[in-house]
Amino acid sequence: MNEAIKMKDITVLVVDDEQSIRDGSERILSRMGFEVFKAANGEEGLKILEDHNIAIILLDLKMPGMDGMEVLRLVKQKDSHVLVIVITGFATLETAIEAMKRGAYDFIPKPFEPDQLRIVVNRARETIRLTLETEMLELERQRTLNDLGMEKSRIRTIIESLPNGLVVTNVKGHVVLMNPAFQQMFGVPPGSIQTDPISSYITDKELCRLVIDISRGKYIDFEDIPTYEFPLGTEKFLLASGQPVLGERKECIGAVVTVMDITEMKVLDQLKSEFVAKVSHELRSPLSTIHEQIAEVLKDTVEEEPGKDQYILSRAKEKTKGLISLIGDLLDLSRIESDSAKMEFKPIRLEELIKSIVDFLEIRAKNRNQRLSLILPEEKLPELMTDPMALESIFGNLISNAINYTQEGGEIAVSVEKVMGSVRVNVTDNGFGIEAKHLEKIFEKFYRVKNEKTRYITGTGLGLPIVKGLIGSLGGSITVDSTPGMGSAFTVILPINS
Ligand code: ADP
């Protein structure tokens, strides 16, 4: 069907040599809402067909001049979609059948009643309507398919050109898609992907575990999903992070995992750590000397000329002390970060070690009128195979912080207890507390909470990162719970057979 034809402007051409038929048909068809053209012979009819969008032709087969069959042939040749209803006057039924064979749509015998004409033409109109509708649906379907195809190929192009590795798995942890970057990273030959378990493509067990856990919907809260950093061979460092793919009912139907090459970042980080370690190392001795010399001068001048100079000197001494402690922290941290902090594991009685730290720090607490108490388990703990220096640093830092960030007259409690295969040490205070927005960040390097209460407390912001790093090396964990104005509780869990 000619696409331009719309239902509202269906036109009918009546080709008949009898004027009465032409005019009668025109009357009936106009009332039915059609636009009607009339032709007295074949040639005239074909001419009108040339110039107008004709949908239905009422065609007399028996006409002087060009015969109806010939007109039918030419009409069909020009536009096979035009519906031709032949008017079979004196012709026989066979002629009508012959015309149908040659492509006529229907026939109407002459003379016909108005109703007969209405029925036949209405049927033709219905056919046109259905054809148009089918065509439109087909067009729509084609358009949708094209759009989908476009969208699909666009997404595929994007995925394929991503510089990061990308793998998509189903709920069983089987691979359904992998981009070339991922294939290259893990040496998967191109074109060889089937829906095999992720472990068929990746040898790193931890990464497989993570992908499977995400695929099976282990993580309801996206924020809990850990990232995973791992070496690939001897030269590369990769970082994997994933998210579950959710279905319509928010059920987990698989995972999308991206893998980023972070080798360069690692190298830079390493360079930075080395630089910090070097500078700190170089600064430590001269600073210590200056510190000692100031102390000497202060001692010598204390009786002779107390006053302004002495005040300046004590301030300088305080500052150098602060710098020395910062350098000490930096060195500790770079040792932990470069894994060169060699742990020396020995059997340790944790209760005794913590008691000695508490005893040592008690004087500082007393100076601030604070009560520092220690609660030990009734039953002796088994000896821990652990590094005493690391523990000294961990609990020294936590208890010092509790003293520093608690008002005068406050209370600090340290408790040690055994919990299923681990030891739990709580360092609790009823001091300033920490706002929720700072809680995660206090374990980051150089992060210090600055407010009215903490402003005058000196520190480096390196204590807690050191604590966290050391606890990690001992296979333990640290958490913090705090309410501003009420106090804080740091909880350390250490494995018993570390
Ligand atoms: P520093 O004490 O040198 O500032 P830390 O890394 O030990 O560095 O601590 C980081 C920040 O965490 C501190 O600046 C302080 O604001 C906060 N903080 C640590 N421990 C406590 C605590 N017990 N009570 C309140 N705030 C604390």
Coordinates of C-alpha atoms and ligand atoms in Angstrom, one line a residue:
M1 CA 0.0 0.0 0.0
N2 CA 1.2 3.4 -0.9
E3 CA 2.4 4.8 2.4
A4 CA 0.9 8.2 1.7
I5 CA -2.6 6.8 1.8
K6 CA -4.3 7.6 5.0
M7 CA -7.7 6.3 6.0
K8 CA -9.3 9.7 6.0
D9 CA -8.5 10.5 2.4
I10 CA -9.2 7.2 0.6
T11 CA -10.1 8.0 -2.9
V12 CA -12.1 6.0 -5.3
L13 CA -11.9 6.1 -9.1
V14 CA -14.9 5.0 -11.1
V15 CA -14.0 4.0 -14.7
D16 CA -17.1 3.2 -16.7
D17 CA -18.4 4.3 -20.1
E18 CA -21.9 4.6 -18.8
Q19 CA -22.5 8.0 -17.3
S20 CA -25.4 6.8 -15.1
I21 CA -23.1 4.3 -13.5
R22 CA -20.4 6.9 -12.9
D23 CA -22.7 9.4 -11.4
G24 CA -24.7 6.9 -9.4
S25 CA -21.6 5.5 -7.9
E26 CA -20.2 8.9 -7.2
R27 CA -23.3 9.8 -5.2
I28 CA -23.3 6.7 -3.1
L29 CA -19.5 6.8 -2.5
S30 CA -19.4 10.5 -1.6
R31 CA -22.1 9.9 1.0
M32 CA -19.9 7.2 2.4
G33 CA -17.1 9.8 2.9
F34 CA -14.9 8.9 -0.1
E35 CA -13.4 11.3 -2.5
V36 CA -14.5 10.2 -5.9
F37 CA -12.9 10.6 -9.4
K38 CA -14.6 9.5 -12.5
A39 CA -13.3 8.4 -15.9
A40 CA -15.3 7.5 -19.0
N41 CA -12.7 5.2 -20.5
G42 CA -9.4 3.3 -19.7
E43 CA -7.0 6.0 -20.9
E44 CA -8.7 8.7 -18.9
G45 CA -8.7 6.4 -15.9
L46 CA -5.0 5.7 -16.2
K47 CA -4.3 9.4 -16.5
I48 CA -6.2 10.2 -13.2
L49 CA -4.3 7.3 -11.6
E50 CA -1.1 9.1 -12.6
D51 CA -2.0 12.3 -11.0
H52 CA -3.8 11.2 -7.8
N53 CA -3.4 8.9 -4.9
I54 CA -6.1 6.4 -5.8
A55 CA -6.8 3.6 -3.4
I56 CA -9.8 1.8 -4.9
I57 CA -10.8 1.6 -8.6
L58 CA -14.3 0.5 -9.7
L59 CA -13.5 -0.7 -13.2
D60 CA -15.9 -1.7 -15.9
L61 CA -14.5 -4.6 -17.9
K62 CA -16.5 -3.9 -21.0
M63 CA -15.7 -0.5 -22.5
P64 CA -15.1 0.8 -25.9
G65 CA -11.5 1.6 -26.6
M66 CA -9.1 0.1 -24.1
D67 CA -10.6 -3.0 -22.7
G68 CA -11.0 -3.4 -18.9
M69 CA -8.6 -6.3 -18.6
E70 CA -5.9 -4.2 -20.2
V71 CA -6.6 -1.3 -17.9
L72 CA -6.4 -3.8 -14.9
R73 CA -3.0 -5.0 -16.2
L74 CA -1.6 -1.5 -16.5
V75 CA -3.0 -0.4 -13.1
K76 CA -1.4 -3.4 -11.4
Q77 CA 1.8 -2.8 -13.2
K78 CA 1.9 0.8 -11.9
D79 CA 0.8 0.2 -8.3
S80 CA 0.0 -3.4 -7.3
H81 CA -1.5 -2.1 -4.0
V82 CA -4.5 -0.4 -5.6
L83 CA -7.7 -2.4 -5.0
V84 CA -9.5 -3.0 -8.3
I85 CA -13.2 -3.9 -8.1
V86 CA -14.3 -5.0 -11.5
I87 CA -17.8 -4.3 -12.8
T88 CA -18.9 -7.3 -14.8
G89 CA -21.7 -6.0 -17.0
F90 CA -22.5 -8.4 -19.8
A91 CA -19.5 -10.5 -19.1
T92 CA -19.7 -13.9 -17.7
L93 CA -18.7 -15.1 -14.3
E94 CA -15.6 -16.6 -15.9
T95 CA -14.4 -13.2 -16.9
A96 CA -14.8 -12.0 -13.3
I97 CA -12.8 -15.0 -12.1
E98 CA -10.2 -14.3 -14.8
A99 CA -10.0 -10.7 -13.6
M100 CA -9.5 -11.9 -10.0
K101 CA -6.7 -14.1 -11.2
R102 CA -5.0 -11.1 -12.7
G103 CA -5.1 -9.2 -9.5
A104 CA -8.6 -7.8 -9.2
Y105 CA -9.7 -7.5 -5.6
D106 CA -13.4 -8.2 -6.0
F107 CA -16.2 -7.9 -8.6
I108 CA -19.7 -6.5 -8.7
P109 CA -22.2 -7.5 -11.4
K110 CA -24.0 -4.9 -13.4
P111 CA -26.6 -3.6 -12.8
F112 CA -26.1 -3.3 -9.0
E113 CA -28.1 -2.0 -6.1
P114 CA -26.6 0.8 -4.0
D115 CA -26.3 -1.6 -1.1
Q116 CA -24.3 -4.0 -3.1
L117 CA -21.9 -1.3 -4.0
R118 CA -21.6 -0.1 -0.4
I119 CA -20.9 -3.7 0.8
V120 CA -18.1 -4.3 -1.8
V121 CA -16.5 -0.9 -1.3
N122 CA -16.7 -1.1 2.4
R123 CA -15.0 -4.5 2.3
A124 CA -12.2 -2.9 0.3
R125 CA -12.0 0.0 2.7
E126 CA -11.7 -2.5 5.6
T127 CA -8.9 -4.3 3.8
I128 CA -7.1 -1.1 3.3
R129 CA -7.5 -0.2 7.0
L130 CA -6.1 -3.6 8.1
T131 CA -3.2 -3.4 5.6
L132 CA -2.4 0.1 6.9
E133 CA -2.5 -1.1 10.4
T134 CA -0.3 -4.1 9.8
E135 CA 2.1 -1.9 8.0
M136 CA 2.2 0.5 10.8
L137 CA 2.8 -2.2 13.3
E138 CA 5.5 -3.7 11.2
L139 CA 7.1 -0.3 10.9
E140 CA 6.9 0.2 14.6
R141 CA 8.4 -3.2 15.3
Q142 CA 11.2 -2.5 12.8
R143 CA 11.9 0.8 14.5
T144 CA 12.0 -0.8 17.9
L145 CA 14.3 -3.5 16.7
N146 CA 16.5 -0.9 15.1
D147 CA 16.5 1.1 18.3
L148 CA 17.3 -1.9 20.4
G149 CA 20.0 -2.9 17.9
M150 CA 21.5 0.6 18.0
E151 CA 21.3 0.7 21.8
K152 CA 22.9 -2.8 22.1
S153 CA 25.7 -2.1 19.8
R154 CA 26.3 1.3 21.4
I155 CA 26.5 -0.3 24.9
R156 CA 28.7 -3.1 23.5
T157 CA 31.1 -0.5 21.9
I158 CA 31.3 1.4 25.2
I159 CA 32.0 -1.8 27.2
E160 CA 34.5 -3.0 24.7
S161 CA 36.4 0.2 24.7
L162 CA 36.6 0.6 28.4
P163 CA 40.1 0.8 29.6
N164 CA 39.1 -1.0 32.9
G165 CA 38.4 -4.7 33.0
L166 CA 34.8 -5.6 33.3
V167 CA 33.1 -8.9 34.0
V168 CA 29.4 -9.6 34.5
T169 CA 28.3 -12.8 36.2
N170 CA 25.0 -14.5 36.8
V171 CA 23.6 -15.4 40.2
K172 CA 25.7 -18.6 40.3
G173 CA 28.9 -16.6 39.7
H174 CA 29.1 -17.9 36.1
V175 CA 30.5 -15.4 33.5
V176 CA 28.0 -13.9 31.1
L177 CA 30.1 -11.1 29.7
M178 CA 33.7 -10.0 29.8
N179 CA 35.3 -7.1 28.0
P180 CA 38.6 -7.2 26.1
A181 CA 40.4 -5.3 28.8
F182 CA 39.5 -8.0 31.3
Q183 CA 40.4 -10.7 28.9
Q184 CA 43.8 -9.1 28.4
M185 CA 44.4 -8.6 32.1
F186 CA 43.7 -12.3 32.9
G187 CA 45.0 -13.8 29.7
V188 CA 41.7 -15.1 28.5
P189 CA 42.0 -15.8 24.7
P190 CA 39.5 -13.7 22.7
G191 CA 36.3 -15.3 21.7
S192 CA 36.6 -18.2 24.2
I193 CA 34.1 -17.0 26.7
Q194 CA 31.4 -19.4 27.8
T195 CA 29.2 -19.3 30.8
D196 CA 31.8 -21.0 33.0
P197 CA 32.4 -20.3 36.7
I198 CA 34.5 -17.2 37.3
S199 CA 37.2 -19.5 38.8
S200 CA 37.8 -20.9 35.3
Y201 CA 39.1 -17.5 34.2
I202 CA 40.7 -16.1 37.4
T203 CA 43.2 -17.9 39.6
D204 CA 43.1 -15.5 42.5
K205 CA 40.9 -17.2 45.1
E206 CA 40.1 -14.1 47.1
L207 CA 38.8 -12.3 44.0
C208 CA 36.7 -15.3 42.9
R209 CA 35.3 -15.4 46.4
L210 CA 34.4 -11.7 46.2
V211 CA 32.7 -12.1 42.8
I212 CA 30.7 -15.1 43.9
D213 CA 29.7 -13.4 47.1
I214 CA 28.4 -10.3 45.3
S215 CA 26.7 -12.5 42.6
R216 CA 24.8 -14.5 45.2
G217 CA 23.6 -11.3 46.9
K218 CA 25.7 -11.5 50.1
Y219 CA 25.8 -7.7 50.3
I220 CA 22.5 -6.1 50.8
D221 CA 24.1 -2.7 51.6
F222 CA 26.2 -1.7 48.7
E223 CA 28.4 0.4 51.0
D224 CA 29.6 -2.8 52.7
I225 CA 31.0 -4.3 49.6
P226 CA 34.8 -4.4 50.0
T227 CA 37.2 -3.6 47.3
Y228 CA 40.0 -6.0 46.6
E229 CA 43.6 -5.0 45.8
F230 CA 45.9 -7.7 44.5
P231 CA 49.1 -8.2 42.6
L232 CA 49.1 -9.7 39.1
G233 CA 52.4 -11.4 38.4
T234 CA 55.4 -9.4 39.7
E235 CA 54.8 -6.1 38.0
K236 CA 51.1 -5.2 38.2
F237 CA 48.7 -4.2 40.9
L238 CA 45.0 -4.4 40.3
L239 CA 42.0 -3.1 42.2
A240 CA 38.7 -4.9 41.9
S241 CA 35.3 -3.4 42.9
G242 CA 31.9 -4.8 42.3
Q243 CA 28.2 -4.3 42.7
P244 CA 25.3 -6.7 42.5
V245 CA 22.9 -6.5 39.6
L246 CA 19.4 -6.2 40.8
G247 CA 16.3 -7.6 39.1
E248 CA 12.8 -6.0 38.9
R249 CA 11.9 -7.1 42.5
K250 CA 15.3 -5.9 43.7
E251 CA 16.5 -9.4 43.9
C252 CA 20.2 -10.1 43.1
I253 CA 20.6 -11.6 39.7
G254 CA 24.4 -11.4 39.3
A255 CA 27.3 -9.1 39.7
V256 CA 29.2 -6.4 37.7
V257 CA 32.9 -6.3 38.7
T258 CA 35.4 -3.8 37.3
V259 CA 39.1 -4.2 37.6
M260 CA 41.4 -1.2 37.5
D261 CA 45.2 -1.2 37.0
I262 CA 46.6 0.7 39.9
T263 CA 50.3 -0.1 39.3
E264 CA 51.2 3.5 38.7
M265 CA 49.4 4.7 41.8
K266 CA 51.2 2.0 43.8
V267 CA 54.6 3.1 42.4
L268 CA 53.9 6.7 43.3
D269 CA 52.7 5.8 46.7
Q270 CA 55.8 3.7 47.3
L271 CA 58.0 6.6 46.1
K272 CA 56.1 9.0 48.4
S273 CA 56.6 6.6 51.4
E274 CA 60.3 6.2 50.6
F275 CA 60.7 10.0 50.4
V276 CA 58.9 10.5 53.7
A277 CA 60.9 7.8 55.4
K278 CA 64.2 9.3 54.1
V279 CA 63.4 12.9 55.0
S280 CA 62.2 11.8 58.4
H281 CA 65.2 9.8 59.0
E282 CA 67.5 12.6 58.0
L283 CA 65.7 15.1 60.3
R284 CA 65.5 13.0 63.4
S285 CA 69.1 13.2 64.6
P286 CA 69.7 16.9 64.2
L287 CA 66.3 17.7 65.7
S288 CA 67.1 15.4 68.7
T289 CA 70.4 17.2 69.1
I290 CA 68.7 20.6 69.1
H291 CA 66.1 19.3 71.6
E292 CA 68.8 18.1 73.9
Q293 CA 70.8 21.3 73.6
I294 CA 67.8 23.5 74.4
A295 CA 67.2 21.3 77.5
E296 CA 70.8 21.8 78.5
V297 CA 70.6 25.6 78.1
L298 CA 67.4 25.7 80.0
K299 CA 68.9 23.7 82.9
D300 CA 71.9 26.0 83.0
T301 CA 69.9 29.2 82.9
V302 CA 67.1 28.2 85.2
E303 CA 68.6 29.8 88.3
E304 CA 70.5 32.6 86.7
E305 CA 68.0 34.5 84.6
P306 CA 64.4 33.3 84.8
G307 CA 62.1 35.3 82.5
K308 CA 61.4 35.9 78.9
D309 CA 64.3 34.0 77.3
Q310 CA 63.5 31.0 79.4
Y311 CA 59.9 31.1 78.3
I312 CA 60.9 31.2 74.6
L313 CA 63.3 28.3 75.1
S314 CA 60.7 26.1 76.8
R315 CA 58.3 26.9 73.9
A316 CA 61.1 25.9 71.5
K317 CA 61.7 22.7 73.5
E318 CA 58.0 21.9 73.3
K319 CA 58.0 22.4 69.5
T320 CA 61.0 20.3 68.9
K321 CA 59.5 17.6 71.1
G322 CA 56.4 17.7 68.9
L323 CA 58.5 17.5 65.8
I324 CA 60.5 14.5 67.1
S325 CA 57.3 12.7 67.9
L326 CA 55.9 13.5 64.4
I327 CA 59.0 12.1 62.8
G328 CA 58.8 9.0 65.0
D329 CA 55.2 8.5 63.9
L330 CA 56.1 9.0 60.2
L331 CA 58.9 6.5 60.4
D332 CA 56.6 4.0 62.2
L333 CA 54.0 4.5 59.5
S334 CA 56.3 4.1 56.6
R335 CA 57.7 0.9 58.1
I336 CA 54.2 -0.5 58.5
E337 CA 53.3 0.6 55.0
S338 CA 56.4 -0.8 53.3
D339 CA 55.9 -4.1 55.3
S340 CA 59.4 -3.7 56.6
A341 CA 58.1 -3.5 60.2
K342 CA 59.4 -6.9 61.1
M343 CA 57.1 -8.4 63.6
E344 CA 58.8 -10.4 66.3
F345 CA 56.3 -12.9 67.6
K346 CA 56.8 -14.1 71.2
P347 CA 54.5 -15.7 73.8
I348 CA 53.0 -12.7 75.6
R349 CA 50.8 -12.4 78.7
L350 CA 48.5 -9.7 77.4
E351 CA 47.1 -8.8 80.9
E352 CA 50.7 -8.1 82.1
L353 CA 51.6 -6.1 79.1
I354 CA 48.5 -3.9 79.3
K355 CA 48.9 -3.5 83.0
S356 CA 52.4 -2.1 82.5
I357 CA 51.2 0.4 79.9
V358 CA 48.3 1.5 82.2
D359 CA 50.8 1.9 85.1
F360 CA 53.1 3.9 82.9
L361 CA 50.3 6.3 81.7
E362 CA 48.6 6.6 85.1
I363 CA 50.8 9.5 86.0
R364 CA 49.6 11.4 83.0
A365 CA 46.0 10.6 83.9
K366 CA 46.6 11.7 87.5
N367 CA 48.0 15.0 86.3
R368 CA 44.7 15.6 84.7
N369 CA 42.7 14.4 87.7
Q370 CA 41.4 11.5 85.7
R371 CA 40.7 8.0 86.9
L372 CA 42.3 5.3 84.8
S373 CA 41.1 1.8 85.7
L374 CA 42.0 -1.6 84.4
I375 CA 39.6 -4.5 84.4
L376 CA 41.2 -7.9 83.8
P377 CA 39.4 -11.2 83.2
E378 CA 39.0 -13.4 86.3
E379 CA 40.4 -16.4 84.4
K380 CA 43.9 -16.0 83.1
L381 CA 44.1 -15.6 79.3
P382 CA 46.2 -18.1 77.3
E383 CA 49.6 -16.7 76.2
L384 CA 49.4 -14.9 72.9
M385 CA 52.0 -15.4 70.2
T386 CA 52.3 -11.8 69.2
D387 CA 54.6 -8.8 68.9
P388 CA 54.9 -6.9 72.2
M389 CA 56.3 -3.7 70.6
A390 CA 53.3 -3.5 68.3
L391 CA 51.0 -4.0 71.2
E392 CA 52.8 -1.4 73.2
S393 CA 52.3 1.1 70.4
I394 CA 48.6 0.1 69.9
F395 CA 47.5 0.4 73.5
G396 CA 49.9 3.2 74.3
N397 CA 48.3 5.3 71.5
L398 CA 44.7 4.4 72.4
I399 CA 45.1 5.1 76.1
S400 CA 47.1 8.3 75.5
N401 CA 44.3 9.4 73.2
A402 CA 41.7 8.6 75.8
I403 CA 43.6 10.7 78.3
N404 CA 44.2 13.6 75.8
Y405 CA 40.6 13.8 74.6
T406 CA 38.9 13.5 78.0
Q407 CA 38.3 16.6 80.2
E408 CA 40.1 16.9 83.6
G409 CA 38.4 14.7 86.2
G410 CA 37.1 12.3 83.5
E411 CA 37.3 8.5 83.6
I412 CA 39.1 6.1 81.4
A413 CA 38.7 2.4 81.6
V414 CA 40.6 -0.4 79.9
S415 CA 39.1 -3.9 80.0
V416 CA 40.5 -7.1 78.7
E417 CA 38.3 -10.2 78.1
K418 CA 38.3 -13.4 76.1
V419 CA 35.7 -13.9 73.4
M420 CA 35.6 -17.1 71.3
G421 CA 39.1 -17.6 70.0
S422 CA 40.0 -14.0 70.4
V423 CA 40.8 -11.4 73.0
R424 CA 38.9 -8.2 73.2
V425 CA 40.4 -5.0 74.6
N426 CA 38.2 -2.0 75.2
V427 CA 39.5 1.4 75.8
T428 CA 36.6 3.5 77.0
D429 CA 36.4 7.1 78.1
N430 CA 33.7 9.6 79.1
G431 CA 35.5 12.4 77.3
F432 CA 34.8 14.7 74.3
G433 CA 33.5 12.0 72.0
I434 CA 33.7 12.1 68.2
E435 CA 31.0 13.2 65.8
A436 CA 29.7 10.4 63.5
K437 CA 31.0 12.2 60.3
H438 CA 34.6 12.0 61.6
L439 CA 34.4 8.4 62.8
E440 CA 35.5 6.7 59.6
K441 CA 38.2 9.4 58.9
I442 CA 40.1 9.3 62.1
F443 CA 42.0 6.3 60.9
E444 CA 43.2 8.2 57.9
K445 CA 46.7 9.7 57.9
F446 CA 47.0 13.2 59.3
Y447 CA 43.2 13.4 60.0
R448 CA 42.5 15.4 63.2
V449 CA 39.2 16.5 64.5
K450 CA 39.3 20.2 65.0
N451 CA 36.8 21.8 67.4
E452 CA 36.7 24.0 70.5
K453 CA 37.7 21.2 72.7
T454 CA 40.5 19.6 70.7
R455 CA 42.0 22.8 69.3
Y456 CA 44.7 23.1 71.9
I457 CA 45.6 19.5 72.0
T458 CA 48.8 18.8 70.1
G459 CA 49.0 15.7 68.0
T460 CA 50.1 14.5 64.5
G461 CA 47.0 12.7 63.3
L462 CA 49.1 9.6 62.7
G463 CA 48.4 7.7 66.0
L464 CA 45.3 5.9 64.8
P465 CA 46.6 5.0 61.3
I466 CA 49.6 3.4 63.0
V467 CA 47.3 1.6 65.4
K468 CA 45.1 0.3 62.6
G469 CA 48.1 -0.7 60.5
L470 CA 49.7 -2.7 63.4
I471 CA 46.5 -4.4 64.3
G472 CA 46.0 -5.4 60.7
S473 CA 49.5 -6.9 60.7
L474 CA 48.6 -8.9 63.8
G475 CA 45.5 -10.2 62.1
G476 CA 43.1 -8.3 64.3
S477 CA 40.6 -5.6 63.9
I478 CA 39.6 -2.2 65.5
T479 CA 36.2 -0.5 65.8
V480 CA 35.1 2.7 67.4
D481 CA 31.9 3.8 69.0
S482 CA 31.5 7.3 70.1
T483 CA 28.9 9.9 71.2
P484 CA 29.9 13.6 71.2
G485 CA 29.9 14.9 74.8
M486 CA 29.5 11.4 76.2
G487 CA 32.8 9.6 75.4
S488 CA 34.3 7.0 73.1
A489 CA 35.0 3.3 73.1
F490 CA 37.7 1.8 70.9
T491 CA 37.5 -2.0 70.7
V492 CA 40.4 -4.1 69.6
I493 CA 40.0 -7.8 68.7
L494 CA 43.2 -9.9 68.5
P495 CA 43.3 -13.5 67.5
I496 CA 44.5 -15.8 70.2
N497 CA 46.8 -17.9 67.9
S498 CA 48.3 -15.0 66.0
Ligands
ADP1 P1 46.3 12.7 67.1 O1 45.8 12.2 68.5 O2 47.8 12.8 67.0 O3 45.5 13.8 66.6 P2 45.2 10.2 66.2 O4 45.3 9.5 64.8 O5 45.6 9.4 67.3 O6 46.0 11.5 66.1 O7 43.7 10.6 66.4 C1 43.0 11.2 65.3 C2 41.9 12.1 65.9 O8 40.9 11.2 66.5 C3 42.3 13.0 67.0 O9 42.8 14.2 66.5 C4 41.0 13.2 67.8 O10 40.3 14.2 67.3 C5 40.3 11.9 67.6 N1 40.4 10.9 68.7 C6 41.2 9.9 68.9 N2 40.9 9.2 70.0 C7 39.9 9.9 70.6 C8 39.2 9.7 71.8 N3 39.5 8.8 72.7 N4 38.2 10.6 72.1 C9 37.9 11.6 71.3 N5 38.6 11.8 70.1 C10 39.6 11.0 69.8

